[in-house]
GROMACS .gro file of C-alpha atoms in nm:
model
  509
    1HIS     CA    1  -0.507   2.354   0.084
    2ARG     CA    2  -0.828   2.208   0.186
    3HIS     CA    3  -1.116   2.062  -0.005
    4CYS     CA    4  -1.426   2.240   0.003
    5ARG     CA    5  -1.584   1.958   0.242
    6GLY     CA    6  -1.287   1.980   0.454
    7ARG     CA    7  -1.186   1.612   0.382
    8TRP     CA    8  -0.834   1.619   0.244
    9VAL     CA    9  -0.542   1.818   0.401
   10VAL     CA   10  -0.226   1.899   0.280
   11VAL     CA   11   0.050   2.013   0.525
   12ALA     CA   12   0.285   2.161   0.260
   13THR     CA   13   0.207   2.534   0.165
   14GLY     CA   14   0.229   2.697  -0.164
   15THR     CA   15   0.079   2.664  -0.514
   16MET     CA   16   0.097   2.390  -0.750
   17ALA     CA   17   0.414   2.376  -0.907
   18GLU     CA   18   0.365   2.415  -1.303
   19GLY     CA   19   0.693   2.310  -1.480
   20GLY     CA   20   1.036   2.161  -1.380
   21GLU     CA   21   1.285   2.320  -1.109
   22SER     CA   22   1.410   2.647  -1.194
   23GLY     CA   23   1.774   2.738  -1.173
   24SER     CA   24   2.076   2.686  -1.374
   25ALA     CA   25   2.106   2.390  -1.581
   26ALA     CA   26   2.283   2.098  -1.392
   27THR     CA   27   2.602   1.978  -1.453
   28PRO     CA   28   2.641   1.651  -1.629
   29LEU     CA   29   2.768   1.454  -1.354
   30THR     CA   30   2.728   1.080  -1.311
   31PHE     CA   31   2.755   0.833  -1.010
   32GLN     CA   32   3.086   0.735  -1.172
   33ASN     CA   33   3.233   1.071  -1.139
   34PHE     CA   34   3.158   1.009  -0.770
   35LEU     CA   35   3.353   0.701  -0.754
   36GLU     CA   36   3.651   0.844  -0.978
   37LYS     CA   37   3.706   1.122  -0.694
   38MET     CA   38   3.673   0.825  -0.435
   39ARG     CA   39   3.964   0.645  -0.607
   40HIS     CA   40   4.195   0.926  -0.600
   41PRO     CA   41   4.491   0.857  -0.383
   42SER     CA   42   4.434   1.145  -0.165
   43ALA     CA   43   4.089   1.018  -0.069
   44SER     CA   44   4.192   0.693   0.070
   45GLU     CA   45   4.108   0.804   0.437
   46LEU     CA   46   3.755   0.916   0.295
   47VAL     CA   47   3.727   0.572   0.189
   48LYS     CA   48   3.825   0.390   0.474
   49SER     CA   49   3.534   0.603   0.670
   50VAL     CA   50   3.287   0.484   0.437
   51LYS     CA   51   3.378   0.130   0.455
   52SER     CA   52   3.403   0.157   0.835
   53PHE     CA   53   3.070   0.313   0.885
   54ILE     CA   54   2.880   0.062   0.677
   55SER     CA   55   3.052  -0.230   0.823
   56SER     CA   56   2.980  -0.131   1.228
   57PHE     CA   57   2.638   0.008   1.125
   58GLY     CA   58   2.374  -0.182   1.291
   59SER     CA   59   2.610  -0.406   1.492
   60GLY     CA   60   2.413  -0.313   1.818
   61GLY     CA   61   2.127  -0.551   1.692
   62VAL     CA   62   1.856  -0.325   1.840
   63VAL     CA   63   1.655  -0.162   1.562
   64ASP     CA   64   1.588   0.214   1.619
   65ALA     CA   65   1.478   0.361   1.285
   66GLU     CA   66   1.510   0.716   1.441
   67ALA     CA   67   1.838   0.654   1.585
   68ASP     CA   68   1.946   0.540   1.252
   69SER     CA   69   1.819   0.804   1.078
   70ALA     CA   70   2.016   1.080   1.293
   71ARG     CA   71   2.329   0.893   1.257
   72ILE     CA   72   2.316   0.866   0.910
   73GLN     CA   73   2.218   1.214   0.853
   74GLU     CA   74   2.519   1.319   1.062
   75PHE     CA   75   2.759   1.107   0.862
   76LEU     CA   76   2.626   1.228   0.523
   77THR     CA   77   2.655   1.569   0.626
   78THR     CA   78   3.020   1.542   0.811
   79THR     CA   79   3.120   1.352   0.463
   80GLU     CA   80   3.024   1.601   0.247
   81GLY     CA   81   3.139   1.895   0.459
   82ALA     CA   82   3.460   1.716   0.439
   83PHE     CA   83   3.476   1.716   0.058
   84ARG     CA   84   3.496   2.113   0.029
   85GLY     CA   85   3.839   2.114   0.180
   86HIS     CA   86   3.954   1.810   0.002
   87PRO     CA   87   4.244   1.775  -0.250
   88ALA     CA   88   4.029   1.550  -0.477
   89TRP     CA   89   3.790   1.801  -0.475
   90ARG     CA   90   3.988   2.101  -0.529
   91GLY     CA   91   3.847   2.384  -0.773
   92ALA     CA   92   3.515   2.198  -0.761
   93SER     CA   93   3.189   2.411  -0.838
   94ASP     CA   94   2.889   2.393  -0.600
   95ASP     CA   95   2.723   2.163  -0.871
   96GLU     CA   96   3.004   1.919  -0.831
   97LEU     CA   97   2.998   1.894  -0.482
   98ASP     CA   98   2.635   1.882  -0.461
   99ALA     CA   99   2.668   1.574  -0.727
  100SER     CA  100   2.919   1.402  -0.514
  101GLY     CA  101   2.705   1.432  -0.206
  102GLU     CA  102   2.430   1.251  -0.409
  103GLY     CA  103   2.653   0.992  -0.540
  104LEU     CA  104   2.790   0.950  -0.125
  105GLU     CA  105   2.405   0.893  -0.041
  106LYS     CA  106   2.307   0.644  -0.323
  107TYR     CA  107   2.645   0.445  -0.268
  108LEU     CA  108   2.604   0.427   0.143
  109MET     CA  109   2.207   0.356   0.125
  110THR     CA  110   2.251   0.074  -0.131
  111LYS     CA  111   2.460  -0.097   0.106
  112LEU     CA  112   2.242  -0.041   0.412
  113HIS     CA  113   1.932  -0.089   0.270
  114PRO     CA  114   1.857  -0.453   0.400
  115SER     CA  115   1.939  -0.308   0.738
  116THR     CA  116   1.725   0.021   0.746
  117PHE     CA  117   1.423  -0.063   0.502
  118ALA     CA  118   1.106  -0.195   0.657
  119VAL     CA  119   1.317  -0.314   0.955
  120THR     CA  120   1.098  -0.214   1.248
  121GLY     CA  121   0.786  -0.373   1.383
  122ASP     CA  122   0.587  -0.051   1.365
  123ASP     CA  123   0.698  -0.009   0.968
  124LYS     CA  124   0.578  -0.360   0.901
  125ARG     CA  125   0.248  -0.303   1.053
  126ALA     CA  126   0.180   0.013   0.891
  127ASP     CA  127   0.243  -0.137   0.540
  128LYS     CA  128   0.020  -0.461   0.617
  129HIS     CA  129  -0.265  -0.215   0.769
  130LEU     CA  130  -0.236  -0.004   0.443
  131ALA     CA  131  -0.236  -0.253   0.197
  132ARG     CA  132  -0.511  -0.449   0.337
  133ARG     CA  133  -0.747  -0.130   0.348
  134ALA     CA  134  -0.643  -0.019  -0.005
  135ALA     CA  135  -0.741  -0.380  -0.124
  136ALA     CA  136  -1.063  -0.361   0.033
  137LEU     CA  137  -1.135   0.002  -0.087
  138ARG     CA  138  -1.049  -0.078  -0.444
  139THR     CA  139  -1.340  -0.321  -0.466
  140PHE     CA  140  -1.607  -0.098  -0.408
  141ILE     CA  141  -1.475   0.303  -0.443
  142ARG     CA  142  -1.517   0.463  -0.751
  143PRO     CA  143  -1.414   0.804  -0.888
  144GLU     CA  144  -1.744   0.984  -0.819
  145HIS     CA  145  -1.700   0.885  -0.453
  146LEU     CA  146  -1.397   1.134  -0.438
  147ASP     CA  147  -1.575   1.404  -0.646
  148ILE     CA  148  -1.326   1.329  -0.961
  149PRO     CA  149  -1.489   1.511  -1.254
  150ALA     CA  150  -1.541   1.315  -1.549
  151HIS     CA  151  -1.285   1.492  -1.786
  152PHE     CA  152  -0.988   1.390  -1.527
  153ARG     CA  153  -1.086   1.042  -1.550
  154VAL     CA  154  -0.826   0.951  -1.836
  155GLU     CA  155  -0.748   0.566  -1.806
  156THR     CA  156  -0.414   0.600  -1.984
  157SER     CA  157  -0.247   0.873  -1.769
  158TRP     CA  158  -0.399   0.682  -1.447
  159ARG     CA  159  -0.209   0.358  -1.571
  160LEU     CA  160   0.120   0.557  -1.645
  161ALA     CA  161   0.092   0.708  -1.283
  162GLU     CA  162   0.008   0.383  -1.144
  163GLU     CA  163   0.338   0.203  -1.305
  164GLU     CA  164   0.571   0.497  -1.196
  165LEU     CA  165   0.439   0.461  -0.840
  166ALA     CA  166   0.497   0.081  -0.846
  167LYS     CA  167   0.847   0.152  -0.928
  168VAL     CA  168   0.951   0.275  -0.562
  169ASN     CA  169   1.013  -0.097  -0.488
  170HIS     CA  170   1.289  -0.111  -0.795
  171PHE     CA  171   1.530   0.134  -0.614
  172LYS     CA  172   1.738   0.127  -0.283
  173ALA     CA  173   1.867   0.543  -0.293
  174PRO     CA  174   1.624   0.738  -0.103
  175ARG     CA  175   1.675   1.007  -0.415
  176ASP     CA  176   1.563   0.719  -0.683
  177LYS     CA  177   1.251   0.624  -0.484
  178LEU     CA  178   1.193   1.003  -0.470
  179VAL     CA  179   1.210   1.049  -0.848
  180CYS     CA  180   0.930   0.772  -0.870
  181VAL     CA  181   0.709   0.988  -0.644
  182LEU     CA  182   0.784   1.267  -0.854
  183ASN     CA  183   0.726   1.111  -1.167
  184THR     CA  184   0.366   1.000  -1.049
  185CYS     CA  185   0.254   1.325  -0.909
  186ARG     CA  186   0.384   1.494  -1.240
  187ILE     CA  187   0.177   1.258  -1.458
  188VAL     CA  188  -0.101   1.335  -1.245
  189ASN     CA  189  -0.048   1.709  -1.239
  190ASN     CA  190   0.007   1.703  -1.646
  191LEU     CA  191  -0.323   1.538  -1.674
  192LEU     CA  192  -0.515   1.813  -1.433
  193ASN     CA  193  -0.376   2.087  -1.648
  194THR     CA  194  -0.429   1.945  -2.020
  195ALA     CA  195  -0.759   1.818  -1.914
  196GLY     CA  196  -0.861   2.148  -1.734
  197GLY     CA  197  -0.757   2.362  -2.079
  198ASN     CA  198  -0.391   2.418  -1.931
  199LYS     CA  199  -0.540   2.597  -1.603
  200PRO     CA  200  -0.302   2.531  -1.316
  201ALA     CA  201  -0.435   2.253  -1.095
  202GLY     CA  202  -0.494   2.304  -0.707
  203ALA     CA  203  -0.485   2.073  -0.415
  204ASP     CA  204  -0.868   2.025  -0.443
  205ASP     CA  205  -0.851   1.888  -0.787
  206PHE     CA  206  -0.505   1.740  -0.748
  207LEU     CA  207  -0.526   1.511  -0.409
  208PRO     CA  208  -0.824   1.314  -0.488
  209VAL     CA  209  -0.683   1.189  -0.826
  210LEU     CA  210  -0.363   1.114  -0.638
  211ILE     CA  211  -0.542   0.937  -0.386
  212TYR     CA  212  -0.752   0.718  -0.637
  213VAL     CA  213  -0.407   0.653  -0.831
  214VAL     CA  214  -0.260   0.492  -0.509
  215LEU     CA  215  -0.562   0.314  -0.438
  216ARG     CA  216  -0.545   0.142  -0.789
  217ALA     CA  217  -0.173   0.076  -0.767
  218ASN     CA  218  -0.150  -0.030  -0.420
  219PRO     CA  219   0.212  -0.078  -0.428
  220PRO     CA  220   0.372  -0.305  -0.154
  221PHE     CA  221   0.574  -0.139   0.133
  222LEU     CA  222   0.447   0.203   0.056
  223GLU     CA  223   0.460   0.347   0.412
  224SER     CA  224   0.815   0.201   0.471
  225ASN     CA  225   0.909   0.360   0.160
  226LEU     CA  226   0.787   0.728   0.263
  227ARG     CA  227   0.928   0.672   0.604
  228TYR     CA  228   1.271   0.541   0.431
  229ILE     CA  229   1.276   0.885   0.211
  230ALA     CA  230   1.169   1.076   0.512
  231ARG     CA  231   1.441   0.937   0.739
  232PHE     CA  232   1.770   0.912   0.480
  233ARG     CA  233   1.704   1.148   0.205
  234ARG     CA  234   1.937   1.461   0.305
  235GLU     CA  235   1.722   1.694   0.486
  236ASN     CA  236   1.828   1.991   0.279
  237ARG     CA  237   1.727   1.844  -0.085
  238LEU     CA  238   1.397   1.744   0.027
  239ARG     CA  239   1.245   2.063  -0.055
  240SER     CA  240   1.057   2.284  -0.339
  241GLU     CA  241   0.846   2.034  -0.554
  242ALA     CA  242   0.994   1.727  -0.442
  243ALA     CA  243   0.876   1.817  -0.073
  244TYR     CA  244   0.537   1.940  -0.205
  245PHE     CA  245   0.449   1.601  -0.395
  246TYR     CA  246   0.614   1.378  -0.138
  247THR     CA  247   0.370   1.553   0.102
  248ASN     CA  248   0.064   1.494  -0.097
  249LEU     CA  249   0.177   1.128  -0.124
  250VAL     CA  250   0.223   1.104   0.238
  251SER     CA  251  -0.139   1.290   0.292
  252ALA     CA  252  -0.309   1.011   0.012
  253ALA     CA  253  -0.150   0.738   0.211
  254HIS     CA  254  -0.279   0.885   0.549
  255PHE     CA  255  -0.640   0.941   0.406
  256LEU     CA  256  -0.640   0.536   0.283
  257ALA     CA  257  -0.536   0.440   0.622
  258SER     CA  258  -0.766   0.618   0.821
  259CYS     CA  259  -1.066   0.707   0.610
  260ASP     CA  260  -1.434   0.587   0.681
  261HIS     CA  261  -1.763   0.663   0.497
  262ALA     CA  262  -1.775   1.017   0.576
  263ALA     CA  263  -1.476   1.059   0.372
  264PHE     CA  264  -1.665   0.970   0.079
  265THR     CA  265  -1.940   1.115  -0.120
  266ASN     CA  266  -2.289   0.939  -0.152
  267LEU     CA  267  -2.147   0.691   0.087
  268ASP     CA  268  -2.369   0.506   0.371
  269ALA     CA  269  -2.197   0.394   0.675
  270ASP     CA  270  -2.349   0.076   0.669
  271VAL     CA  271  -2.283   0.007   0.292
  272PHE     CA  272  -1.910   0.104   0.390
  273GLU     CA  273  -1.875  -0.134   0.672
  274ALA     CA  274  -2.023  -0.423   0.495
  275HIS     CA  275  -1.783  -0.371   0.191
  276MET     CA  276  -1.498  -0.374   0.411
  277LEU     CA  277  -1.609  -0.676   0.633
  278ALA     CA  278  -1.677  -0.868   0.314
  279GLU     CA  279  -1.305  -0.839   0.220
  280GLY     CA  280  -1.197  -0.925   0.573
  281VAL     CA  281  -1.112  -0.601   0.715
  282ASP     CA  282  -1.243  -0.451   1.005
  283PRO     CA  283  -1.302  -0.063   0.908
  284LYS     CA  284  -1.217   0.034   1.267
  285GLN     CA  285  -0.880  -0.140   1.285
  286LYS     CA  286  -0.561   0.065   1.367
  287PRO     CA  287  -0.200  -0.037   1.271
  288ASP     CA  288  -0.126  -0.109   1.621
  289ASP     CA  289  -0.408  -0.360   1.626
  290ILE     CA  290  -0.246  -0.579   1.387
  291GLU     CA  291  -0.054  -0.900   1.477
  292LEU     CA  292   0.271  -0.942   1.306
  293GLY     CA  293   0.386  -1.328   1.205
  294GLU     CA  294   0.082  -1.494   1.379
  295GLU     CA  295   0.107  -1.803   1.157
  296ALA     CA  296   0.498  -1.776   1.193
  297ALA     CA  297   0.469  -1.772   1.582
  298ALA     CA  298   0.235  -2.066   1.613
  299ALA     CA  299   0.440  -2.282   1.394
  300PRO     CA  300   0.728  -2.325   1.642
  301GLU     CA  301   0.488  -2.412   1.927
  302ARG     CA  302   0.328  -2.690   1.648
  303ASP     CA  303   0.645  -2.820   1.547
  304ALA     CA  304   0.803  -2.841   1.914
  305SER     CA  305   0.455  -3.008   2.012
  306ARG     CA  306   0.527  -3.271   1.718
  307ALA     CA  307   0.894  -3.343   1.824
  308SER     CA  308   0.765  -3.369   2.165
  309ARG     CA  309   0.550  -3.663   2.088
  310THR     CA  310   0.775  -3.799   1.813
  311THR     CA  311   1.059  -3.797   2.092
  312GLN     CA  312   0.837  -4.002   2.335
  313ALA     CA  313   0.723  -4.248   2.091
  314ALA     CA  314   1.055  -4.333   2.008
  315SER     CA  315   1.160  -4.330   2.348
  316THR     CA  316   0.907  -4.600   2.419
  317SER     CA  317   0.959  -4.812   2.125
  318SER     CA  318   1.318  -4.802   2.196
  319GLU     CA  319   1.293  -5.002   2.509
  320ALA     CA  320   1.161  -5.308   2.285
  321VAL     CA  321   1.417  -5.314   2.024
  322SER     CA  322   1.784  -5.440   2.035
  323GLU     CA  323   2.109  -5.258   2.052
  324PRO     CA  324   2.186  -5.243   1.680
  325LEU     CA  325   1.853  -5.124   1.583
  326ARG     CA  326   1.890  -4.856   1.855
  327ARG     CA  327   2.219  -4.733   1.699
  328GLU     CA  328   2.072  -4.728   1.353
  329ASN     CA  329   1.808  -4.530   1.480
  330ALA     CA  330   2.056  -4.284   1.639
  331ARG     CA  331   2.229  -4.258   1.316
  332LEU     CA  332   1.955  -4.197   1.074
  333ARG     CA  333   1.855  -3.896   1.353
  334ALA     CA  334   2.198  -3.759   1.328
  335GLU     CA  335   2.174  -3.793   0.915
  336LEU     CA  336   1.883  -3.624   0.939
  337GLU     CA  337   1.950  -3.299   1.153
  338ALA     CA  338   2.256  -3.290   0.921
  339ALA     CA  339   2.048  -3.283   0.613
  340LYS     CA  340   1.811  -3.000   0.788
  341ARG     CA  341   2.137  -2.796   0.886
  342SER     CA  342   2.243  -2.821   0.537
  343LEU     CA  343   1.909  -2.720   0.380
  344GLU     CA  344   1.900  -2.419   0.638
  345GLU     CA  345   2.236  -2.333   0.546
  346LYS     CA  346   2.165  -2.331   0.177
  347ALA     CA  347   1.848  -2.133   0.207
  348ALA     CA  348   2.020  -1.884   0.404
  349PHE     CA  349   2.244  -1.846   0.121
  350VAL     CA  350   2.029  -1.825  -0.157
  351ALA     CA  351   1.850  -1.557   0.064
  352ARG     CA  352   2.186  -1.383   0.086
  353VAL     CA  353   2.253  -1.380  -0.277
  354ARG     CA  354   1.897  -1.264  -0.355
  355ASP     CA  355   1.919  -0.991  -0.132
  356LYS     CA  356   2.254  -0.878  -0.270
  357TRP     CA  357   2.191  -0.918  -0.625
  358ARG     CA  358   1.847  -0.784  -0.666
  359SER     CA  359   1.907  -0.516  -0.972
  360VAL     CA  360   2.182  -0.407  -1.193
  361ASP     CA  361   2.216  -0.121  -0.967
  362ASP     CA  362   2.345  -0.383  -0.719
  363VAL     CA  363   2.604  -0.499  -1.014
  364GLU     CA  364   2.740  -0.175  -1.094
  365VAL     CA  365   2.763  -0.065  -0.728
  366GLU     CA  366   2.968  -0.410  -0.668
  367GLY     CA  367   3.189  -0.361  -0.973
  368ALA     CA  368   3.252   0.009  -0.893
  369ALA     CA  369   3.361  -0.100  -0.532
  370SER     CA  370   3.597  -0.373  -0.700
  371LEU     CA  371   3.762  -0.102  -0.900
  372ALA     CA  372   3.797   0.139  -0.664
  373ALA     CA  373   3.966  -0.164  -0.430
  374GLU     CA  374   4.190  -0.237  -0.693
  375ASP     CA  375   4.325   0.101  -0.769
  376GLU     CA  376   4.399   0.136  -0.421
  377ARG     CA  377   4.633  -0.167  -0.478
  378GLY     CA  378   4.830   0.013  -0.748
  379GLY     CA  379   4.599   0.159  -1.022
  380VAL     CA  380   4.365   0.015  -1.279
  381PRO     CA  381   4.510   0.036  -1.623
  382LEU     CA  382   4.257   0.071  -1.898
  383PRO     CA  383   4.373  -0.030  -2.247
  384TYR     CA  384   4.148   0.216  -2.392
  385LYS     CA  385   4.315   0.495  -2.629
  386PHE     CA  386   4.109   0.796  -2.507
  387ALA     CA  387   4.040   0.661  -2.145
  388TYR     CA  388   4.303   0.913  -1.995
  389ALA     CA  389   4.304   1.178  -2.220
  390ARG     CA  390   4.219   1.544  -2.161
  391ALA     CA  391   4.011   1.798  -2.356
  392ASP     CA  392   4.332   1.988  -2.471
  393ASP     CA  393   4.490   1.615  -2.571
  394LEU     CA  394   4.209   1.572  -2.881
  395GLN     CA  395   4.244   1.689  -3.230
  396ILE     CA  396   4.026   1.700  -3.481
  397GLY     CA  397   4.096   1.381  -3.648
  398ASP     CA  398   4.039   1.195  -3.342
  399VAL     CA  399   3.650   1.278  -3.370
  400PRO     CA  400   3.580   0.978  -3.600
  401GLU     CA  401   3.740   0.725  -3.381
  402LEU     CA  402   3.634   0.887  -3.078
  403LEU     CA  403   3.267   0.894  -3.214
  404ALA     CA  404   3.290   0.557  -3.335
  405GLY     CA  405   3.425   0.433  -3.016
  406TYR     CA  406   3.183   0.623  -2.800
  407LYS     CA  407   2.869   0.432  -3.028
  408SER     CA  408   3.060   0.075  -2.963
  409LEU     CA  409   3.071   0.178  -2.596
  410ALA     CA  410   2.703   0.250  -2.548
  411LEU     CA  411   2.579  -0.042  -2.736
  412GLN     CA  412   2.794  -0.258  -2.554
  413TYR     CA  413   2.682  -0.101  -2.197
  414GLU     CA  414   2.301  -0.148  -2.287
  415ALA     CA  415   2.338  -0.492  -2.422
  416LEU     CA  416   2.524  -0.602  -2.069
  417THR     CA  417   2.288  -0.407  -1.876
  418ARG     CA  418   2.015  -0.591  -2.046
  419GLY     CA  419   2.171  -0.930  -2.018
  420ALA     CA  420   2.247  -0.880  -1.640
  421ALA     CA  421   1.905  -0.803  -1.603
  422ALA     CA  422   1.800  -1.100  -1.782
  423MET     CA  423   2.041  -1.314  -1.587
  424LEU     CA  424   1.936  -1.197  -1.243
  425GLU     CA  425   1.540  -1.234  -1.327
  426ASP     CA  426   1.638  -1.624  -1.439
  427LEU     CA  427   1.842  -1.641  -1.106
  428GLY     CA  428   1.519  -1.527  -0.914
  429GLY     CA  429   1.728  -1.251  -0.784
  430GLY     CA  430   1.438  -0.991  -0.772
  431ASP     CA  431   1.366  -0.684  -0.978
  432GLY     CA  432   1.679  -0.788  -1.218
  433GLY     CA  433   1.499  -0.616  -1.520
  434ALA     CA  434   1.405  -0.266  -1.312
  435ARG     CA  435   1.727  -0.090  -1.378
  436ARG     CA  436   1.717   0.111  -1.705
  437SER     CA  437   2.043   0.297  -1.834
  438GLY     CA  438   1.872   0.635  -1.818
  439HIS     CA  439   1.644   0.609  -1.492
  440LEU     CA  440   1.696   0.954  -1.385
  441GLN     CA  441   1.736   1.128  -1.756
  442GLY     CA  442   1.445   0.975  -1.936
  443ALA     CA  443   1.168   0.689  -1.976
  444SER     CA  444   1.226   0.392  -2.181
  445LYS     CA  445   1.066   0.342  -2.497
  446ASP     CA  446   0.835   0.074  -2.346
  447GLU     CA  447   0.735   0.357  -2.081
  448LYS     CA  448   0.652   0.664  -2.322
  449GLY     CA  449   0.305   0.539  -2.284
  450ALA     CA  450   0.013   0.525  -2.547
  451GLY     CA  451  -0.021   0.713  -2.814
  452GLY     CA  452   0.337   0.738  -2.884
  453ARG     CA  453   0.441   0.994  -2.605
  454ARG     CA  454   0.463   1.013  -2.227
  455GLU     CA  455   0.212   1.198  -2.003
  456ALA     CA  456   0.510   1.352  -1.800
  457GLU     CA  457   0.884   1.401  -1.831
  458VAL     CA  458   1.105   1.223  -1.583
  459ALA     CA  459   1.132   1.403  -1.287
  460ASP     CA  460   1.389   1.640  -1.218
  461VAL     CA  461   1.487   1.659  -0.817
  462ASP     CA  462   1.636   1.998  -0.752
  463GLY     CA  463   1.783   2.025  -1.119
  464LEU     CA  464   2.019   1.736  -1.078
  465ALA     CA  465   1.841   1.501  -1.327
  466THR     CA  466   2.161   1.457  -1.514
  467PHE     CA  467   2.301   1.280  -1.200
  468ALA     CA  468   2.247   0.922  -1.329
  469PRO     CA  469   2.416   0.601  -1.315
  470GLY     CA  470   2.651   0.647  -1.605
  471PRO     CA  471   2.821   0.403  -1.849
  472SER     CA  472   3.074   0.160  -1.695
  473ALA     CA  473   3.467   0.268  -1.762
  474ALA     CA  474   3.541  -0.084  -1.849
  475ALA     CA  475   3.332  -0.104  -2.182
  476SER     CA  476   3.558  -0.187  -2.471
  477PRO     CA  477   3.571   0.060  -2.784
  478ALA     CA  478   3.490  -0.036  -3.135
  479ASN     CA  479   3.691  -0.292  -3.311
  480ALA     CA  480   3.847  -0.097  -3.628
  481ALA     CA  481   3.860  -0.407  -3.826
  482GLY     CA  482   3.490  -0.512  -3.740
  483ALA     CA  483   3.556  -0.890  -3.787
  484GLU     CA  484   3.532  -1.013  -3.430
  485ASP     CA  485   3.317  -0.748  -3.278
  486PRO     CA  486   2.998  -0.864  -3.222
  487PHE     CA  487   2.856  -0.484  -3.237
  488ALA     CA  488   3.006  -0.439  -3.567
  489GLY     CA  489   2.697  -0.481  -3.739
  490LEU     CA  490   2.548  -0.199  -3.507
  491VAL     CA  491   2.505   0.174  -3.595
  492ILE     CA  492   2.366   0.469  -3.382
  493GLY     CA  493   2.243   0.740  -3.631
  494ARG     CA  494   2.301   0.755  -4.029
  495THR     CA  495   2.698   0.786  -4.087
  496SER     CA  496   2.791   0.821  -4.438
  497ASP     CA  497   2.772   0.497  -4.622
  498ALA     CA  498   2.801   0.307  -4.297
  499THR     CA  499   2.390   0.220  -4.291
  500SER     CA  500   2.435   0.071  -4.649
  501THR     CA  501   2.659  -0.216  -4.540
  502ARG     CA  502   2.536  -0.296  -4.188
  503ASP     CA  503   2.206  -0.443  -4.071
  504ALA     CA  504   1.927  -0.221  -4.167
  505THR     CA  505   1.741  -0.344  -3.832
  506PHE     CA  506   1.977  -0.085  -3.605
  507ALA     CA  507   2.019   0.204  -3.865
  508GLY     CA  508   1.783   0.397  -3.723
  509LEU     CA  509   1.923   0.364  -3.365
   0.00000   0.00000   0.00000
């Protein structure tokens, strides 16, 4: 598709998707299902293979993003292929096998994220270049410069789209990042369809609005996120609507990184250049022209110069002092060096901790790995009545107890999730609050937008929206007595007379 003035080009062909993904309903599988499969005794060799790949990855010391992409894609393809003939997946449907592949990708890339995201000089330069240009353009570019009609300028929808795009840095798995991209694009698409009288939106309408949303949001590391998705999202899953919207976002980012005055309506060259220069950005600068770490590179030279001058002064003065003072000086220097090393070690430790525990997803993955390891050593006995029950083990009389246990489990899981998020925020561990228990299934209450409804449903990537992080299997069931259960006063739904005796604040949950 091309704009009538030939300014916006979308690589993907085809019409704008109007609704959700077609096909059969997705099987309700979770990340926990994948981990349970991997805990099967027969999967021990697969587990060893995954762990060995993670531990050996990046050991060469040279960062080659394309080689890393090819290596990870090959490992994912080979391991997923092994699922089909494996005893742990005997009789599994195609949906179950595909969901297990999603789980493998999520687990692997969550672990390898620090070694694969924004690690090359090209990625860092592209991020810095785009962020600087977008920040400058945002100061003077208006919707009319992109020929966006007045009826498409809906501030509420634009803010929702910007918030969704900003969430891309909250997640580590390529699919989770892609969901943020689809959420953003679907909000824009729904806005255009609604404002246009439910007429299907075309690229000539869609791309300018998306460009303006990206310009306003200007999320950090956008180029690195787009490259990360392209490199490490399974190639056979980046298709259909996901591929179309992803390609549009790539086009929007490229436009902002390379546009000049001619790309906008009624904007003179000298005005464009004056605004850009006023923001400290050379409008003709290319990503390759950006120097990385100029201040950081100069700092060691300054420090070395100071150290040299200090050493020379100390050497000169030491000739005039007595031996005891010379020894005292040496002792203080040694203590200072030891203190500096200690501080550096502590700083490195804090950095490792913050990098490891950045979100509740990290906590869940680590806990799941711990359960898997314990299961390999002899099993994980769970003291819950229905933990090992099959569907044909249940009787009608079990329903009230099973329902009560499920409600207590849901409340405890939500409380633990929010508590862990708050703890990570207090520790300064990054985006502790970014995790939502239903990220891939639906938006949180706060995300349902102004006016009491969301502009768009949370994206369903290739019909796998139900593949979301599920509740931990280690949550406790309801305490029948209710005396010592901290959740005994909470009620989900309205059950007989329970709501009349419990805290009315939670009666509507």
